[in-house]
Coordinates of C-alpha atoms in Angstrom, one line a residue:
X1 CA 56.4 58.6 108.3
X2 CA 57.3 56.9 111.4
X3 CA 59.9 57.5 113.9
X4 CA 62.5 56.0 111.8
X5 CA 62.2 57.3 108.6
X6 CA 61.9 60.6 110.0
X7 CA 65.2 59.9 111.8
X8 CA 66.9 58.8 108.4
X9 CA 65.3 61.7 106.2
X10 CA 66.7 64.1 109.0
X11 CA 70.4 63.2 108.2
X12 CA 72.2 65.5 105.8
X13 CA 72.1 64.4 102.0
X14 CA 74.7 64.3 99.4
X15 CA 74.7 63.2 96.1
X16 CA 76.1 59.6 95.2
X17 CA 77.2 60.1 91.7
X18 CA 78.2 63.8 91.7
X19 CA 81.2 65.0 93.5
X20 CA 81.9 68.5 91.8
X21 CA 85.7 70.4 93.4
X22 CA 85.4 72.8 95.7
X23 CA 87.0 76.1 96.6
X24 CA 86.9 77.5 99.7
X25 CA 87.7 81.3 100.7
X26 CA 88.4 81.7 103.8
X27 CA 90.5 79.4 106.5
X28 CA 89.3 81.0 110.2
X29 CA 87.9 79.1 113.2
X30 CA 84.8 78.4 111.8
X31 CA 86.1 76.5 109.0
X32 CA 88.7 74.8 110.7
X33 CA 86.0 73.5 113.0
X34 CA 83.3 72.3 111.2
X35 CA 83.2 73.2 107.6
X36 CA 86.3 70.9 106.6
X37 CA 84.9 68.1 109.5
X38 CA 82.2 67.7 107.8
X39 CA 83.4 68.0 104.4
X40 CA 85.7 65.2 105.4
X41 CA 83.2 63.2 107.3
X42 CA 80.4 63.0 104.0
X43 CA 83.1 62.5 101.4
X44 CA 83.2 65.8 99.4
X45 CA 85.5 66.7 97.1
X46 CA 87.9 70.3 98.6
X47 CA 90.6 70.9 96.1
X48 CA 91.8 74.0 97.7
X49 CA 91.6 77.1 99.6
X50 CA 92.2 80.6 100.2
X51 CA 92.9 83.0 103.1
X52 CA 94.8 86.4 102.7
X53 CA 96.6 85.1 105.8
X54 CA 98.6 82.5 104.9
X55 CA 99.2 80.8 108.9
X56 CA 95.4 80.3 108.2
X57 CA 95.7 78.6 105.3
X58 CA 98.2 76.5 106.4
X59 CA 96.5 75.5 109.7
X60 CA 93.7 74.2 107.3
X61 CA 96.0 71.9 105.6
X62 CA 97.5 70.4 108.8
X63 CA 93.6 68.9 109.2
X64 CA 93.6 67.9 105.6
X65 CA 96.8 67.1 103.8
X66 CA 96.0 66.8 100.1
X67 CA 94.2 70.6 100.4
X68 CA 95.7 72.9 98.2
X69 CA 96.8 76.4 99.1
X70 CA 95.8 79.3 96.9
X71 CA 98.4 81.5 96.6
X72 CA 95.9 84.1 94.9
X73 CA 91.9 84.9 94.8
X74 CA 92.4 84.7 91.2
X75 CA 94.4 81.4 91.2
X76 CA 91.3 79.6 92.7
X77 CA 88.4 80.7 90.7
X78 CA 90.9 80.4 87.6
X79 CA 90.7 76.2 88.8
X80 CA 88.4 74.6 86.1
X81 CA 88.1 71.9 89.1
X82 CA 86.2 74.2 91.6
X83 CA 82.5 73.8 90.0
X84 CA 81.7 75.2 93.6
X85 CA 83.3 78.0 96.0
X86 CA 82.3 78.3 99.7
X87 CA 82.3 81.7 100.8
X88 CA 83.2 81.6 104.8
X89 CA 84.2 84.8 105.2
X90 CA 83.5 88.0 107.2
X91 CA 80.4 89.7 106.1
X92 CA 82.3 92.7 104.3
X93 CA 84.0 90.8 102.0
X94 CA 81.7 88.4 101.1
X95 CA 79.1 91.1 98.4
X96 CA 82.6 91.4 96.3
X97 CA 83.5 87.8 96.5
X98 CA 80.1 86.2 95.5
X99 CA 80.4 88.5 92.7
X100 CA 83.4 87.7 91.5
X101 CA 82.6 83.5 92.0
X102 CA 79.5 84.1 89.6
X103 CA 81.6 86.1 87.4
X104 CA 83.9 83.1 87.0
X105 CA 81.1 80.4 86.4
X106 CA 80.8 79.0 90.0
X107 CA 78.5 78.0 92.7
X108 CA 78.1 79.6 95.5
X109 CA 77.7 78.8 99.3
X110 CA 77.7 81.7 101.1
X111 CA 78.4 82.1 105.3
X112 CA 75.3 84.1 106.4
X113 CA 74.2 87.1 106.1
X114 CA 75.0 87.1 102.3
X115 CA 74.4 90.7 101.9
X116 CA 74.2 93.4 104.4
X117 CA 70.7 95.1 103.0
X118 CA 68.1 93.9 100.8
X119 CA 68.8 95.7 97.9
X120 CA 72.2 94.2 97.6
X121 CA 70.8 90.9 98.1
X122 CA 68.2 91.1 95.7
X123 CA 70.8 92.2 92.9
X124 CA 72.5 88.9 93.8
X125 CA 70.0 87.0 93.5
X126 CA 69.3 88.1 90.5
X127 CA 73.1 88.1 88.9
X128 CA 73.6 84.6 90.0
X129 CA 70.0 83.8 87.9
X130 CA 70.7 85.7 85.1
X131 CA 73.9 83.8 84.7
X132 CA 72.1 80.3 85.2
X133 CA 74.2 79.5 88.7
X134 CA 72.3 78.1 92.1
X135 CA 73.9 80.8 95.0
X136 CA 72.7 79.3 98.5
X137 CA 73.6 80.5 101.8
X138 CA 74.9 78.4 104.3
X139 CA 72.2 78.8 107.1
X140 CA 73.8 75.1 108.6
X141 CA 71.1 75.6 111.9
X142 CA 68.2 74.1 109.3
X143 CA 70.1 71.1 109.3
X144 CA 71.0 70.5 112.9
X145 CA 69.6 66.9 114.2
X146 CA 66.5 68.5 116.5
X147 CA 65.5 71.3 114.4
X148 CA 65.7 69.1 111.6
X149 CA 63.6 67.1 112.7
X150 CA 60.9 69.6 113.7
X151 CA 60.7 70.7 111.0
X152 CA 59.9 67.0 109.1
X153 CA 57.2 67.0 112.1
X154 CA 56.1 70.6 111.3
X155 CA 55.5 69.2 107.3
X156 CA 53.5 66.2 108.7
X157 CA 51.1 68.7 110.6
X158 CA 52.3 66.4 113.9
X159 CA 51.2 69.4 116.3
X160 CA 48.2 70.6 114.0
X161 CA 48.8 74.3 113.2
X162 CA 51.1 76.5 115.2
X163 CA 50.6 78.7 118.4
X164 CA 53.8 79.8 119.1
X165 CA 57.4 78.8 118.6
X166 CA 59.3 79.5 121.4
X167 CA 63.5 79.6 121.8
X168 CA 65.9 80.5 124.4
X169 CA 69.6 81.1 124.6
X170 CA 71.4 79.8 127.3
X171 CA 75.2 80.9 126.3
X172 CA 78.0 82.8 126.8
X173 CA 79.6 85.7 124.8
X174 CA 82.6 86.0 126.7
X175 CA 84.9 85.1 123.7
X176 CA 83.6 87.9 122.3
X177 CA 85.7 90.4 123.1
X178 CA 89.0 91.2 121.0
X179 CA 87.1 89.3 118.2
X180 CA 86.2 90.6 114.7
X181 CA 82.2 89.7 116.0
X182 CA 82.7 92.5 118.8
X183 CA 82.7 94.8 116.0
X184 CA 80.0 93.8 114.1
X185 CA 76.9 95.8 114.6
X186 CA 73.8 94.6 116.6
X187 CA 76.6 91.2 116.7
X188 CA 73.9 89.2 118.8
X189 CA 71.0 89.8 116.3
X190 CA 72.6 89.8 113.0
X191 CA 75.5 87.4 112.8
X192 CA 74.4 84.8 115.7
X193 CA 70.5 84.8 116.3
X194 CA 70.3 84.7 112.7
X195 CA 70.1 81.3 112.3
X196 CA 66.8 81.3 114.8
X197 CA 65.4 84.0 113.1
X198 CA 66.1 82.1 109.9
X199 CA 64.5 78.8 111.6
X200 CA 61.6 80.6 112.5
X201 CA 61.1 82.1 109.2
X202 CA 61.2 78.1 107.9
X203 CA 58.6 76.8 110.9
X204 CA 56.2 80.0 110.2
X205 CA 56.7 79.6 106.3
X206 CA 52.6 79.1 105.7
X207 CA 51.6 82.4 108.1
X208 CA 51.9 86.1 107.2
X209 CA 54.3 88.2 109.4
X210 CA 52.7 91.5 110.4
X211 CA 55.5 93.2 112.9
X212 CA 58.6 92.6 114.3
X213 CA 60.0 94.1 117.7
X214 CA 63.5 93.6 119.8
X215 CA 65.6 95.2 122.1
X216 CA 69.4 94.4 122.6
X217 CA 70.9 95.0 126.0
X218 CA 74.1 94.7 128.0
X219 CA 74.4 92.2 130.5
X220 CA 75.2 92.6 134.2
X221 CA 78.0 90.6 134.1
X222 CA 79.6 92.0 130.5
X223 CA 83.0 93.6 130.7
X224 CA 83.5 97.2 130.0
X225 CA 85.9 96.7 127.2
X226 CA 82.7 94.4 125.4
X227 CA 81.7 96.4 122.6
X228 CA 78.7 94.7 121.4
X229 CA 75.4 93.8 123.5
X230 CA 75.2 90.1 124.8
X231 CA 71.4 89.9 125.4
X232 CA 68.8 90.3 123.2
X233 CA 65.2 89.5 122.8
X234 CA 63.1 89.4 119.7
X235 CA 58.8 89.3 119.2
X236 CA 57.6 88.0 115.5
X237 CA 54.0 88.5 115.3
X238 CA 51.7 86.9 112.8
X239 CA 48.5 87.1 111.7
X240 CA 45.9 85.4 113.7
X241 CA 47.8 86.0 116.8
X242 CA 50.9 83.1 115.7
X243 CA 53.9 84.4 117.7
X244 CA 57.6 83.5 117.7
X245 CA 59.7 84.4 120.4
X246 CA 63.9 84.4 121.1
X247 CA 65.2 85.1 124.4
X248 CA 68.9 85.7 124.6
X249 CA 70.5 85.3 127.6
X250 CA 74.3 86.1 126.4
X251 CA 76.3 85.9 129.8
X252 CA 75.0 82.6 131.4
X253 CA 77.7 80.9 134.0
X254 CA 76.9 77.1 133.5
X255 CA 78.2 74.1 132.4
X256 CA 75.7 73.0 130.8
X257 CA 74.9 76.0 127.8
X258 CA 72.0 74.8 125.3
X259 CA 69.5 76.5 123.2
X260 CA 66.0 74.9 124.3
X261 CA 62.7 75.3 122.0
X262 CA 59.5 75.0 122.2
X263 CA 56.8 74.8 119.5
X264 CA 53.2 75.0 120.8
X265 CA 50.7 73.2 118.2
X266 CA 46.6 73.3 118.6
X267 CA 47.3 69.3 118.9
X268 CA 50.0 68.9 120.5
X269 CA 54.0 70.4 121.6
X270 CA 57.4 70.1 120.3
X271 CA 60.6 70.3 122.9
X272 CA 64.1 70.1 122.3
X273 CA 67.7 71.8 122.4
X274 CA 69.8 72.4 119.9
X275 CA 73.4 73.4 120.3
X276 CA 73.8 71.9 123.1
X277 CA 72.4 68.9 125.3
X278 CA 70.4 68.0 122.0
X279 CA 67.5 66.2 122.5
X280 CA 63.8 66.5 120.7
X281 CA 60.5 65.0 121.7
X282 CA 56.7 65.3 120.3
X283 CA 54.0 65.0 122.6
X284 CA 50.4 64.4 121.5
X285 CA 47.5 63.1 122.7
X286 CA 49.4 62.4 126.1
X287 CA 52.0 60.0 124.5
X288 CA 55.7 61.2 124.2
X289 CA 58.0 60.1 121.0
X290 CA 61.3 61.1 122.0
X291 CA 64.2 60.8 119.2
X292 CA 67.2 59.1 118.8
X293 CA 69.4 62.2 117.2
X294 CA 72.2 61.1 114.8
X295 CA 75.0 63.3 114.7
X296 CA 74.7 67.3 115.7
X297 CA 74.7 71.1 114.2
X298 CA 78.7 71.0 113.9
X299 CA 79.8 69.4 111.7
X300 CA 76.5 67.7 110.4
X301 CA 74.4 70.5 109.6
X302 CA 77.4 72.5 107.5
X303 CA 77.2 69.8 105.4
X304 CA 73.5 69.0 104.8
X305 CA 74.1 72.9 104.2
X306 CA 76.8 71.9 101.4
X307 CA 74.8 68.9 100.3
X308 CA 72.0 70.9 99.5
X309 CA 73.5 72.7 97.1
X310 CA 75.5 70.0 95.6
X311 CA 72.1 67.8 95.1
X312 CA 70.3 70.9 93.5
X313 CA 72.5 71.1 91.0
X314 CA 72.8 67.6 90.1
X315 CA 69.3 67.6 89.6
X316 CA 68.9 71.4 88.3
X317 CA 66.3 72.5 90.7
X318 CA 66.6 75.6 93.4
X319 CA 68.2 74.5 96.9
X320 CA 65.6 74.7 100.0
X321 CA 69.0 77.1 101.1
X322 CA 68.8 79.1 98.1
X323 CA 69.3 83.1 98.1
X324 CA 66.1 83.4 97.3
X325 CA 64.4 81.4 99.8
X326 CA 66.8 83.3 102.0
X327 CA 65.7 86.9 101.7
X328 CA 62.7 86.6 104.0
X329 CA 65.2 86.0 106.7
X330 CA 67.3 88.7 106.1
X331 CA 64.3 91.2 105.6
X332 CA 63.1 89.7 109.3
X333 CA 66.7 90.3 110.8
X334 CA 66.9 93.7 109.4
X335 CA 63.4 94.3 110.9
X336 CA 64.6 93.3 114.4
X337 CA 68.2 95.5 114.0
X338 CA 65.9 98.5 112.9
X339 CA 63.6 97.4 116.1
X340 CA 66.8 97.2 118.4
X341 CA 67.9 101.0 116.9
X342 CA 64.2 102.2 118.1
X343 CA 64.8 101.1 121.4
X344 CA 62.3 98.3 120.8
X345 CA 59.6 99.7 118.5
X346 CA 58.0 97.4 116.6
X347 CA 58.5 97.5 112.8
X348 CA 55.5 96.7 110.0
X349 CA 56.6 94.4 107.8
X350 CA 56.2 96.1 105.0
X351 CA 58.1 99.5 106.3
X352 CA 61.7 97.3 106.4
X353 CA 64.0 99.6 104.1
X354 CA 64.7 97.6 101.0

């Protein structure tokens, strides 16, 4: 595959003949921002949505005025037009509601983490099989232009096998406080480096895991009324001595925030940023490819999430996003909040609670 093509299988795919309605529960920031964007943008089908705040819900229609407000949970899954719901809210609700969406015959995209323990998640995996419907979860970040196309490098064995993998934070959590996320625990680990963890559990997908270790921290600069930590740092090791690494620098003053990576290869090296000043190059041999990136992580990659799901069941196969797929990276997240709660003990794979 040469640069090209892997520039065109990188962009987000939706079916061309299939266009199923979709439900969405839940009308915050999020998506406002870049769940409807995108939605609009690759032509999908949204009947209606669903928000126990109605000034939510009606901020979502101002973006897209045929969308139809739900007056009732009910009233939407009742809709024989919603083949699919998207689940986009916060992670308390979101066991109940998945439930309830298989229960009345949907689909289901889920916001991230679908479950808060593994135990719960397996039982959802297994309810949403058992009743013959695809649940995915919307990890978006597999989907954003430079990891994306990583990880079509990483399948063409452009770097040989892998060394390390490498990513840092350069951001800032200071919207944090007097937010819902300030509340959530280990907020840095669980509900935002998630999506690394989960990219790092794609990248690594061929190499055993042996331990996980990671420490959460308060930043200099973070206000006393900041409830959750803003730094973090996390350690996978593999077998063979294959490491991944994320560095979170939560409190960074700079105009120009970005989440650079690195993926060292035994034949060559991978750099780019994501989130941020996107850019992606391979270098090998001494020659550097750098790509053209169409598009980026918002909106783009919330719907390759979406598309996904919509082309798996058009052609009845399990999405790359699917549950399933997805419980190795909540397994490794737990591992590094039960690391973080051990002051940075490193936790066997095997000993995660399930």
């Amino acid at each position: 595959m040469d640069l090209a093509q892997i520039l065109l299988a990188a962009q987000p795919h939706v079916p061309a003949h299939y266009r199923p309605g979709i439900g969405i529960i839940g009308s915050g920031g999020i998506v406002r921002g870049a769940h409807l964007p995108a939605y609009q943008k690759y032509g999908l089908n949204v009947i209606g949505i669903y928000d126990i705040q109605p000034a939510a819900t009606q901020a979502a229609q101002a973006q897209w005025s045929t969308l139809r407000i739900f007056e009732t949970l009910d009233e939407l899954l009742d809709n024989p037009d919603i083949e699919v719901v998207d689940i986009a809210t916060h992670p308390a609700q979101r066991v109940e509601l998945i439930q309830r969406a298989l229960a009345a015959g949907k689909h289901v995209l889920s916001q991230k983490p679908f479950a808060p323990d593994l135990s719960t998640a397996r039982m959802l995996v297994t309810e949403a099989e058992q009743r013959g419907l695809l649940l995915a979860v919307n990890q978006n970040g597999r989907w954003s232009p430079a990891w994306r196309v990583a990880t079509l490098l990483l399948q063409q064995q452009a770097i040989g096998s892998l060394l390390a993998v490498t990513h840092l934070f350069e951001t800032s959590f200071a919207w944090r406080p007097g937010s819902p996320f300030d509340l959530i625990p280990h907020s840095t680990t669980y509900d935002y480096a998630i999506h690394w963890i989960d990219i790092i559990r794609c990248w690594l997908e061929d190499y055993q895991l042996s331990n996980v270790r990671a420490q959460e921290y308060r930043t200099p600069n973070q206000p006393l009324e900041s409830k959750s930590d803003w730094g973090m740092s996390a350690e996978f090791s593999y077998q063979h001595g294959v490491r991944a690494f994320i560095h979170c620098i939560g409190g960074t003053e700079t105009s120009r925030q970005g989440h650079p990576f690195w993926l060292h290869g035994t034949q060559g090296t991978i750099r780019g940023c994501a989130l941020g000043n996107d850019f992606i190059e391979l270098e090998r041999d001494g020659v550097f490819s750098r790509f053209d990136l169409k598009g980026s992580w918002f909106p783009d990659g919330f719907a390759g999430a979406m598309g996904e799901l919509l082309s798996a069941i058009a052609e009845q196969r399990e999405p790359y996003n699917s549950a399933r797929h997805n419980l190795l990276t909540l397994e490794m997240t737990l591992a590094a909040c039960q690391s973080e709660d051990a002051d940075g003990q490193p936790v066997a794979f095997e000993e995660v609670p399930a």
